[in-house]
Structure formats: C-alpha cells, structure tokens
N, C-alpha and C. Protein backbone atom coordinates (compact mmCIF):
# COMPACT_ATOMS: atom_id res chain seq x y z
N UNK A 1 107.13 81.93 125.63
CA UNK A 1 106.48 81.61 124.37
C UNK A 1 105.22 80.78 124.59
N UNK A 2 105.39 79.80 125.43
CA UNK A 2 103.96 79.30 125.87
C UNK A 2 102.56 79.90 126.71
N UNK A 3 102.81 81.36 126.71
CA UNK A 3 102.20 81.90 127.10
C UNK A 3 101.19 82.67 125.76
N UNK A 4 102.00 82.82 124.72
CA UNK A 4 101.60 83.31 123.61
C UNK A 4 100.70 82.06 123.01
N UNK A 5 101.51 80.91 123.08
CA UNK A 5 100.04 79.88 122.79
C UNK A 5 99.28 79.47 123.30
N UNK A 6 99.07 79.75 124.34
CA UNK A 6 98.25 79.52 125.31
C UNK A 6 97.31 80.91 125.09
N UNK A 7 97.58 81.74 124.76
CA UNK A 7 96.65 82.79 124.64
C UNK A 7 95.64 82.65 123.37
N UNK A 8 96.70 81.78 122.16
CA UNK A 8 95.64 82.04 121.15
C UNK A 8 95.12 80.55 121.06
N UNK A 9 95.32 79.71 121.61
CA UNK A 9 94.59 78.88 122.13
C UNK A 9 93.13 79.05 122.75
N UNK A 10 93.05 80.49 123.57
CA UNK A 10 92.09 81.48 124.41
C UNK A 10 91.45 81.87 123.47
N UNK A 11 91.56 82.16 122.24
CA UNK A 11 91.12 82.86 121.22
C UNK A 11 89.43 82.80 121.32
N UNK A 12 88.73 83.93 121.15
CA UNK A 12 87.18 83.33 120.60
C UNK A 12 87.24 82.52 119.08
N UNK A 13 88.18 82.79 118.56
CA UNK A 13 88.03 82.04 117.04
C UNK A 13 88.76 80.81 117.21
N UNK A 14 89.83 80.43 117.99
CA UNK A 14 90.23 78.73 118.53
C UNK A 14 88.87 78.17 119.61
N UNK A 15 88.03 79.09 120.08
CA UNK A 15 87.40 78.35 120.54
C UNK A 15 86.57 78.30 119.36
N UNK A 16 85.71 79.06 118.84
CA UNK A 16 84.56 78.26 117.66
C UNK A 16 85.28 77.18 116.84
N UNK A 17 86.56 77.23 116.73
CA UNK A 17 86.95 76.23 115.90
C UNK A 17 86.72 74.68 116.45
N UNK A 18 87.28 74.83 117.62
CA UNK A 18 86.86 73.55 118.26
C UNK A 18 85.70 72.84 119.02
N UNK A 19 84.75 73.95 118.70
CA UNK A 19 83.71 73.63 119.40
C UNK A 19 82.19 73.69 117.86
N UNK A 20 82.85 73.75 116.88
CA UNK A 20 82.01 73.83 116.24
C UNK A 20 82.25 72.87 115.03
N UNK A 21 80.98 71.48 115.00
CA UNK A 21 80.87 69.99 114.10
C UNK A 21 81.59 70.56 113.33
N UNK A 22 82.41 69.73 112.66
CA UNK A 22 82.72 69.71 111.20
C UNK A 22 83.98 70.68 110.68
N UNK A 23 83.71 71.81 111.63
CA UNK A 23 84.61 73.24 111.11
C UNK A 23 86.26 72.94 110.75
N UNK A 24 86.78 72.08 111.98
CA UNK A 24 87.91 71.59 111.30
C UNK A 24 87.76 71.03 110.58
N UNK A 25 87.64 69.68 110.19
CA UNK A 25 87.58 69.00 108.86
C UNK A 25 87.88 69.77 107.92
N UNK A 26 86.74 70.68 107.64
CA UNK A 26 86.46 71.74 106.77
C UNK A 26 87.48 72.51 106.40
N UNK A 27 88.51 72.90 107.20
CA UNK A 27 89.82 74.00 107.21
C UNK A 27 90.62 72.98 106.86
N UNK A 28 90.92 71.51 107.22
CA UNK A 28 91.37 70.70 106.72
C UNK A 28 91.14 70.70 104.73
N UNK A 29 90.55 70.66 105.09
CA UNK A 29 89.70 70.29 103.25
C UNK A 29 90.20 71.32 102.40
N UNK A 30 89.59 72.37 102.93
CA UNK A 30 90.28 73.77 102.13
C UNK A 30 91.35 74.33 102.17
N UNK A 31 91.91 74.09 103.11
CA UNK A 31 94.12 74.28 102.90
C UNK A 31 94.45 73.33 102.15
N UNK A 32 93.78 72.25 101.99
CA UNK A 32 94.61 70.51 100.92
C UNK A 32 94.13 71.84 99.77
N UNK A 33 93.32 72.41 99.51
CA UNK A 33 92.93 73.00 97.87
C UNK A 33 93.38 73.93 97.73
N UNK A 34 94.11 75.26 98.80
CA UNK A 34 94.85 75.77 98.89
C UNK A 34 96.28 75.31 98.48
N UNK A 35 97.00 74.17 99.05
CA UNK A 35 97.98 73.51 99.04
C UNK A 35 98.17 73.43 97.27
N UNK A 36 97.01 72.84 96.93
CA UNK A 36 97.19 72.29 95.44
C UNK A 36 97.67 73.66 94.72
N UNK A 37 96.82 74.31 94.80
CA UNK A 37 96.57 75.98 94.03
C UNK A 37 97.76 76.72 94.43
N UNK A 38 98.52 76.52 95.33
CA UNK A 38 99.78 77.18 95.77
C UNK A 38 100.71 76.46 94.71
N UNK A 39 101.21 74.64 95.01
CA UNK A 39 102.20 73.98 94.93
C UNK A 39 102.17 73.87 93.06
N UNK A 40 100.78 73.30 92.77
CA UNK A 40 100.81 72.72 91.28
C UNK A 40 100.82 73.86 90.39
N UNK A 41 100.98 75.63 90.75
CA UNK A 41 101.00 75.95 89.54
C UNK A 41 102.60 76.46 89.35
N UNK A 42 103.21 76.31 91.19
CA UNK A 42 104.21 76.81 91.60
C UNK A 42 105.35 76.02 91.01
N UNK A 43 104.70 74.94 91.27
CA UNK A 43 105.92 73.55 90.48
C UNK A 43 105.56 73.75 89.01
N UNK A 44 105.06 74.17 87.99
CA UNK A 44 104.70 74.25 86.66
C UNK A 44 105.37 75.63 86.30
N UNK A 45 105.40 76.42 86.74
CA UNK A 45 106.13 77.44 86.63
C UNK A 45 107.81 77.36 87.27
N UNK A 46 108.29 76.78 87.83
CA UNK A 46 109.65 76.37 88.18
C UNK A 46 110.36 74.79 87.35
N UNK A 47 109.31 74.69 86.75
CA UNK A 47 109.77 73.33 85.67
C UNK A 47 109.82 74.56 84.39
N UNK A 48 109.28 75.35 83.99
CA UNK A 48 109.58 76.40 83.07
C UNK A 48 110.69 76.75 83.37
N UNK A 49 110.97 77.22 84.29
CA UNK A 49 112.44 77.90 84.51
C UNK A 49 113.45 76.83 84.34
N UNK A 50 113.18 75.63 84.51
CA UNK A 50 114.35 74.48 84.46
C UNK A 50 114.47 73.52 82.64
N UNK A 51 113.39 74.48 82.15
CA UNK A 51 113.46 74.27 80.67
C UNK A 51 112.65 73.89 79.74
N UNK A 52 111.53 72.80 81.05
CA UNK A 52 110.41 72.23 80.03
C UNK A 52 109.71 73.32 79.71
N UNK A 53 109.18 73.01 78.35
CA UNK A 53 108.70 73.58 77.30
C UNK A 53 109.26 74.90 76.59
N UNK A 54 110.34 75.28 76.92
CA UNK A 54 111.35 76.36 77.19
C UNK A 54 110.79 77.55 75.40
N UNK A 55 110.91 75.91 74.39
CA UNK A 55 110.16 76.59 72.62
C UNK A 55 109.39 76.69 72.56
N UNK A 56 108.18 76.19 73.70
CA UNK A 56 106.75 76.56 72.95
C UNK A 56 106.21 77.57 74.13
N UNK A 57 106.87 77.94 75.35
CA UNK A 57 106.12 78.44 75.60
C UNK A 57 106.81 79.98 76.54
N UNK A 58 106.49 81.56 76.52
CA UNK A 58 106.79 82.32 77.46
C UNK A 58 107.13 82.59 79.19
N UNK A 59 108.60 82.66 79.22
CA UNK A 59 108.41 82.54 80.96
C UNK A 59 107.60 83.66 81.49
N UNK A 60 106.66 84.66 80.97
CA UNK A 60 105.86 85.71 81.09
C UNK A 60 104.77 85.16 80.86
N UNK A 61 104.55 84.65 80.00
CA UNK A 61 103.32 83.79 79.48
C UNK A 61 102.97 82.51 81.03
N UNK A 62 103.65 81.78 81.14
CA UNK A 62 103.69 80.84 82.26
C UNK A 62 103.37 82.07 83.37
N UNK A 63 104.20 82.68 83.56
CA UNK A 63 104.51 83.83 84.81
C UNK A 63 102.88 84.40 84.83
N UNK A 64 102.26 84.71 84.15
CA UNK A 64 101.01 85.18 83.95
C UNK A 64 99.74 84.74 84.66
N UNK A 65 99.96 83.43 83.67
CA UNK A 65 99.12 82.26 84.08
C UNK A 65 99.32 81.45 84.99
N UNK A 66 100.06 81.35 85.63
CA UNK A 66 100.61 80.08 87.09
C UNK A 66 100.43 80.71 88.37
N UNK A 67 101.42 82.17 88.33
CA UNK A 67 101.17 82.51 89.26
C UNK A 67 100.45 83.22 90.10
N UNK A 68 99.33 83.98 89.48
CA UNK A 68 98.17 84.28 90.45
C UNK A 68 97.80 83.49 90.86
N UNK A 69 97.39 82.05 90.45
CA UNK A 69 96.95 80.74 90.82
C UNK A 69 97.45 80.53 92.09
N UNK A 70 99.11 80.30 92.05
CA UNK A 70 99.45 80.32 93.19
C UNK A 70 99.29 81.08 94.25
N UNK A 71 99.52 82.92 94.24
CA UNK A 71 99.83 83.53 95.32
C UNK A 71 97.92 83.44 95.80
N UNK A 72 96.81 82.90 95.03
CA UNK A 72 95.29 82.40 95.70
C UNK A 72 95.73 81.55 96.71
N UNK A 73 96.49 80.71 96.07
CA UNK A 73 96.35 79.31 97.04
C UNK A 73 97.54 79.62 98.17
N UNK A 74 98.24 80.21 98.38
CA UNK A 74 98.98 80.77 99.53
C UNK A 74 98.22 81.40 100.08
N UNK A 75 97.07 82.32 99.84
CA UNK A 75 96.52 83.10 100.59
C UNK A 75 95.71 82.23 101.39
N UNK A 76 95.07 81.28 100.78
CA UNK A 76 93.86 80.26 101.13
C UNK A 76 94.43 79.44 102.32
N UNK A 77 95.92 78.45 101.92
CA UNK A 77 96.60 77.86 102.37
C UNK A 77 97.02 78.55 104.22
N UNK A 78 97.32 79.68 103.99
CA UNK A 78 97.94 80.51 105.22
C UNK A 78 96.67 80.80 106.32
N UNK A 79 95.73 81.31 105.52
CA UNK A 79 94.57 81.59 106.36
C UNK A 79 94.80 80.14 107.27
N UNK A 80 94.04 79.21 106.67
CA UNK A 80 93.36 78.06 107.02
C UNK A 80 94.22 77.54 107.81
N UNK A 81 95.43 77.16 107.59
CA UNK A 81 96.52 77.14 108.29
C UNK A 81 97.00 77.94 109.80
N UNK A 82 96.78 78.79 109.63
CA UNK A 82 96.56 79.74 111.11
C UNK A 82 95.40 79.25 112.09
N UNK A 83 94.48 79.26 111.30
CA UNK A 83 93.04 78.52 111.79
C UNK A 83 92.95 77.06 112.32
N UNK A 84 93.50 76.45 111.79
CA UNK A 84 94.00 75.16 112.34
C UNK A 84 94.85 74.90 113.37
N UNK A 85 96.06 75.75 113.51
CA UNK A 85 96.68 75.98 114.38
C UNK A 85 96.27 76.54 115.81
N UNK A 86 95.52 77.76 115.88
CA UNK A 86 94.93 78.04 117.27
C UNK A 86 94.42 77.14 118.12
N UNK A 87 93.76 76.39 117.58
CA UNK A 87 93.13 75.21 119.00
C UNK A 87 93.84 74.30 119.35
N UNK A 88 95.08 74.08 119.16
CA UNK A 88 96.07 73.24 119.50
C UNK A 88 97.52 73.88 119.59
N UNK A 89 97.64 75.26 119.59
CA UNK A 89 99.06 76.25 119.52
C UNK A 89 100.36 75.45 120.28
N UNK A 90 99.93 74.89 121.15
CA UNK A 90 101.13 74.57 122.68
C UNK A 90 101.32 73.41 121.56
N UNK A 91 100.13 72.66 121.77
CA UNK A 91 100.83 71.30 121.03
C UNK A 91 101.58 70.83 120.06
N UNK A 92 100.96 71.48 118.64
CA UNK A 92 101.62 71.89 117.61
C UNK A 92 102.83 72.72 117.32
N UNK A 93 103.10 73.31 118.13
CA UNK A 93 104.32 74.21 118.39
C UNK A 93 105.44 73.43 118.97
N UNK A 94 105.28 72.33 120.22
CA UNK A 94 106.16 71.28 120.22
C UNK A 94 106.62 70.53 119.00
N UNK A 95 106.16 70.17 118.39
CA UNK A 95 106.69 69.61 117.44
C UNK A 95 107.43 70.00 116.80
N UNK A 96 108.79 69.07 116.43
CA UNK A 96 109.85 69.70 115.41
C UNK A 96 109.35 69.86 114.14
N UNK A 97 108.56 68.99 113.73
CA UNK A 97 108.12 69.67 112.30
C UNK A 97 107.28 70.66 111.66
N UNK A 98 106.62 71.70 113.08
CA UNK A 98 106.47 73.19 113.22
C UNK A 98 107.91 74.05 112.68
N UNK A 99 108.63 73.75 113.70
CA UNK A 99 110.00 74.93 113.15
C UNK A 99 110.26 74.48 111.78
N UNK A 100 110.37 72.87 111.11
CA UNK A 100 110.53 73.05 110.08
C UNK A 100 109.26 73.21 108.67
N UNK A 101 108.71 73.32 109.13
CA UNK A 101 107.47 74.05 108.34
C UNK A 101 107.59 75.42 108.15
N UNK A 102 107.60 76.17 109.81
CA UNK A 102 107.68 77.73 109.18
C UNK A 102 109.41 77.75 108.66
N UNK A 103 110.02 77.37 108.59
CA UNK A 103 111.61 77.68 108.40
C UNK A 103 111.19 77.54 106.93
N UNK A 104 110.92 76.79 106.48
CA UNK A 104 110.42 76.20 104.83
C UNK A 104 109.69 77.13 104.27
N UNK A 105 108.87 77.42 104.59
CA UNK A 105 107.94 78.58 104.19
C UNK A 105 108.77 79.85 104.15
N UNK A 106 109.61 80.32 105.30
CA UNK A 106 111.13 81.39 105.21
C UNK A 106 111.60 81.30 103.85
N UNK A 107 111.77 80.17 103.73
CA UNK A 107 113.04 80.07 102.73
C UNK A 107 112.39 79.97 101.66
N UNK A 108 111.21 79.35 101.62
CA UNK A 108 110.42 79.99 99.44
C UNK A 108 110.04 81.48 99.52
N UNK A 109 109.36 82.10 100.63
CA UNK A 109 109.10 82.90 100.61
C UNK A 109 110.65 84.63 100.31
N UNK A 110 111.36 83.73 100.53
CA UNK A 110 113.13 84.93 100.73
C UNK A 110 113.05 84.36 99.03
N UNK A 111 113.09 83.39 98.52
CA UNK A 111 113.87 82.66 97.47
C UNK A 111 112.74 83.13 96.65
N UNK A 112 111.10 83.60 96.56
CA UNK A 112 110.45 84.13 95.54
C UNK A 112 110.88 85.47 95.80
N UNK A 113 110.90 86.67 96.74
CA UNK A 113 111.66 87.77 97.37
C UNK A 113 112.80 88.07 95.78
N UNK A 114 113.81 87.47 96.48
CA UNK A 114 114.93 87.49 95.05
C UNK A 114 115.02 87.05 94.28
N UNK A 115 113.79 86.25 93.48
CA UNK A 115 113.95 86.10 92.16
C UNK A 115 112.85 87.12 91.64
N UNK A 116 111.73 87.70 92.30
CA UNK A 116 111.14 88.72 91.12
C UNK A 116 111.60 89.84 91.65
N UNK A 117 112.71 90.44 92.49
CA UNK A 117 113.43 91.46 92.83
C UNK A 117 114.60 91.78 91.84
N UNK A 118 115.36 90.57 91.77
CA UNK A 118 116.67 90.52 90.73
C UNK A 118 116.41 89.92 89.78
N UNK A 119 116.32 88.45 90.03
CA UNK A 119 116.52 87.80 88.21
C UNK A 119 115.51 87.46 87.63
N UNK A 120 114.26 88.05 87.93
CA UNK A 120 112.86 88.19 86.91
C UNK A 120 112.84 89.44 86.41
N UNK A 121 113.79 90.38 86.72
CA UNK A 121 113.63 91.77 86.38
C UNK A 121 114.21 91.46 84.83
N UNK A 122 115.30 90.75 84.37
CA UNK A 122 115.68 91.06 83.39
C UNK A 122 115.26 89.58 82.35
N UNK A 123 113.92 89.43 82.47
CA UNK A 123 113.34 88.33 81.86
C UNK A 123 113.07 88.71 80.40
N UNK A 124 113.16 89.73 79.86
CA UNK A 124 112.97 90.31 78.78
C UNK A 124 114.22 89.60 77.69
N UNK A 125 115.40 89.44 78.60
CA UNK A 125 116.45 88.66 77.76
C UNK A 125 116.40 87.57 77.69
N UNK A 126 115.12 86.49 78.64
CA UNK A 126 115.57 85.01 78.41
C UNK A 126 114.14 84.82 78.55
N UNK A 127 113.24 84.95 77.75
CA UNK A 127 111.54 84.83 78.12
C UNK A 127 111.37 84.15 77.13
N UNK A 128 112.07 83.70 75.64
CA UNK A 128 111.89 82.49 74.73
C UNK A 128 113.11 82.41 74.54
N UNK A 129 112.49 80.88 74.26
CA UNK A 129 113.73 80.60 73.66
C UNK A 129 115.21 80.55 73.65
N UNK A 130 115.64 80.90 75.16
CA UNK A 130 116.66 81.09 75.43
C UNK A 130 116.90 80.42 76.81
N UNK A 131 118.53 80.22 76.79
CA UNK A 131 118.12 78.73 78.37
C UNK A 131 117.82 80.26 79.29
N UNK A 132 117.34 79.42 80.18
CA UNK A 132 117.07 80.45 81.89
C UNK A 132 118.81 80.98 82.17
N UNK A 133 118.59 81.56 82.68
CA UNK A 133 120.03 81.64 83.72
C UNK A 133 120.27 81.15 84.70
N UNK A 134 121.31 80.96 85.33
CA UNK A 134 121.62 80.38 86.38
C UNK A 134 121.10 80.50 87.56
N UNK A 135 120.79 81.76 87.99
CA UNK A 135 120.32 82.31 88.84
C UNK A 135 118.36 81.60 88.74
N UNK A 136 117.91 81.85 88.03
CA UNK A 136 116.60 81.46 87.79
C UNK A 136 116.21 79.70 88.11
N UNK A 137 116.88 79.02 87.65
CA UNK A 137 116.69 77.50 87.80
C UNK A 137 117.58 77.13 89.22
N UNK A 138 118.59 77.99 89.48
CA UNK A 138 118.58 77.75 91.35
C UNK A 138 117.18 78.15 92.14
N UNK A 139 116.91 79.26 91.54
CA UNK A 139 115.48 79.67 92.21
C UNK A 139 114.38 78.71 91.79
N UNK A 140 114.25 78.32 90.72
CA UNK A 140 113.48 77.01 90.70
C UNK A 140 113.56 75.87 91.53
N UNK A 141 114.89 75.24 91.82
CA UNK A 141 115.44 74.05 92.37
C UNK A 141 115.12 74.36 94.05
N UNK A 142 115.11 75.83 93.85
CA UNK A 142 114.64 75.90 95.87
C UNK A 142 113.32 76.08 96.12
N UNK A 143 113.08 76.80 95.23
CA UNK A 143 111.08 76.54 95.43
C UNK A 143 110.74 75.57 95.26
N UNK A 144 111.25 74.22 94.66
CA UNK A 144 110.29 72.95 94.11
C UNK A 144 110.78 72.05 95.24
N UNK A 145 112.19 72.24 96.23
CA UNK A 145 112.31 71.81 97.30
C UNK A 145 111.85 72.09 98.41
N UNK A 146 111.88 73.17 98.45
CA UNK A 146 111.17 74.26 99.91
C UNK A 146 110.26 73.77 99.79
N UNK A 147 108.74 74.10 98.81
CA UNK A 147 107.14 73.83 98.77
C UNK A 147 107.22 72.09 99.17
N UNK A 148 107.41 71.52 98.45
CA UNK A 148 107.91 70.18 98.95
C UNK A 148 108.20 69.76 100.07
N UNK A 149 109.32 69.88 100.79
CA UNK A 149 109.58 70.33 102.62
C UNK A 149 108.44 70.40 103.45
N UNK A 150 107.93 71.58 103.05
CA UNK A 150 106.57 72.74 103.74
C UNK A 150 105.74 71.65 103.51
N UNK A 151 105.22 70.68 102.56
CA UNK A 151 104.56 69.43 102.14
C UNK A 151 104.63 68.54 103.57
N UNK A 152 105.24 67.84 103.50
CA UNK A 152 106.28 66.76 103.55
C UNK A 152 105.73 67.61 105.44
N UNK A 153 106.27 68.40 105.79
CA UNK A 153 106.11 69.01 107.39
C UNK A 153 104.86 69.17 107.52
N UNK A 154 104.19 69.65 107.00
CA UNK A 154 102.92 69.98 107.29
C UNK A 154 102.13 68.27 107.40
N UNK A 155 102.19 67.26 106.74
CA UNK A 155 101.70 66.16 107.06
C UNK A 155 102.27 65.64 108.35
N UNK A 156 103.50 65.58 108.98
CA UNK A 156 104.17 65.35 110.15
C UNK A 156 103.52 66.14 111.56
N UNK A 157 103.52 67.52 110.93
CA UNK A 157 102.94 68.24 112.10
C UNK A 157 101.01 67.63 112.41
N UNK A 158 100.73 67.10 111.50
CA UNK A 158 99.60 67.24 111.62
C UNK A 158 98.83 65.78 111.77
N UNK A 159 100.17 64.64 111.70
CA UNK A 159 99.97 63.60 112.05
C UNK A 159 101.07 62.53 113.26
N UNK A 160 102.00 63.55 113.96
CA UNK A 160 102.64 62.79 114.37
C UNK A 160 102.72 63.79 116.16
C-alpha cells in the first residue's frame, strides 16, 4: 500500500501542489466552503426529517432546496480533498484519523444509498404534516453523526 502512496505522492499534480505559493492554502479554503455547502444544508434537511418545521414546511420542498446544495459541496469537498491529500499520501494515510474519515464518509454515503433507495421512495405518504417514519429520522440521526465524525477527522488528520 505504500507503494500506491508513494506513487501519487509522484504525481505531476502532488507535485504542482506543493511546489506552487499559496495553492494549498487555497484547497484548504475551498474544501472549508465545500464542507459548509455539503454539511449545513445536509444538517437542515435531516433536522426536517427529525421534525423541525415538520407544519410549515415539505420534506420535498426541503429535499429540493437543501440538497443540490449539498451533493455541490461534496463534489467541491472530495475534489479538494483528494488534492490535498497527494503531497503528503504516506503521511496522511498513517494516521488513524484517515481510516476514520474515509470509514465516515462509507457510512453517510451507504446511509444516503438507503434512504433515497427505500424510505424516500414513499415520501408521498409523510411529506406534510405527518411525523417521518422511523426509518427516515434513523437516517437522519446517522447522517448528522457520520458528517460530524468526517468533521471532527478531517481536523485531526490535518492537524495532528
């Protein structure tokens, strides 16, 4: 496996990264706005599912509006994130709070998987006005933990 980071360590794009003023910072800067655009519309839409505003407002309506927001800022987030990673692969990869970063990211990513596979399919029965189901506010309670986690690791990996 250290051969694989050591290769993209080799990268021409880990090398411009590290050899060029500012560029990290910069990937720094724009995954934190990624981060936001992923987490804050992700957590606003899984506080829907757990009830707030449950009368005034559509879990389709929320669903609409939140989450393209988010799957931007995952896209933004992942790039930049990869990018950051190459010029330091070996190093960053030691760290335990690598495995638990990508493990975290596994587990929102399986846990959004089966909720718009199964229990967003039948949102037509609980989209006002009606509590969530069970199934839905577990899937809330693991995305608002997981993204959180993935939080929480990603500052460790990147400061310890």
């Amino acid at each position: 496996m250290d051969t694989v980071f050591s290769w993209l360590e080799n990268t021409w794009l880990a090398e411009i990264i590290r050899s060029t003023a500012y560029l990290y910072p910069m990937l720094e800067s724009i995954h934190i706005i990624g981060i936001a655009l992923l987490i804050g519309p992700a957590a606003a839409f899984d506080l829907r599912l757990l009830g707030v505003g449950r009368r005034t407002l559509r879990v389709t309506t929320a669903a609409n509006y939140l989450l393209p927001l988010s799957h931007l800022g995952f896209v933004i987030a992942a790039a930049t994130g990869v990018a950051m990673f190459l010029p330091g692969a070996n190093l960053l990869a030691d760290r335990g709070s690598a495995s638990w970063k990508l493990g975290l990211i596994l587990l929102a990513g399986i846990n959004i998987l089966i909720f718009h596979r199964r229990t967003y399919r039948s949102v037509a029965d609980w989209d006002a006005d009606q509590p969530t189901p069970v199934a839905a506010r577990c899937a809330a309670v693991v995305s608002l933990t997981s993204w959180t986690g993935v939080t929480i690791a990603g500052r460790l990996l990147a400061y310890t």
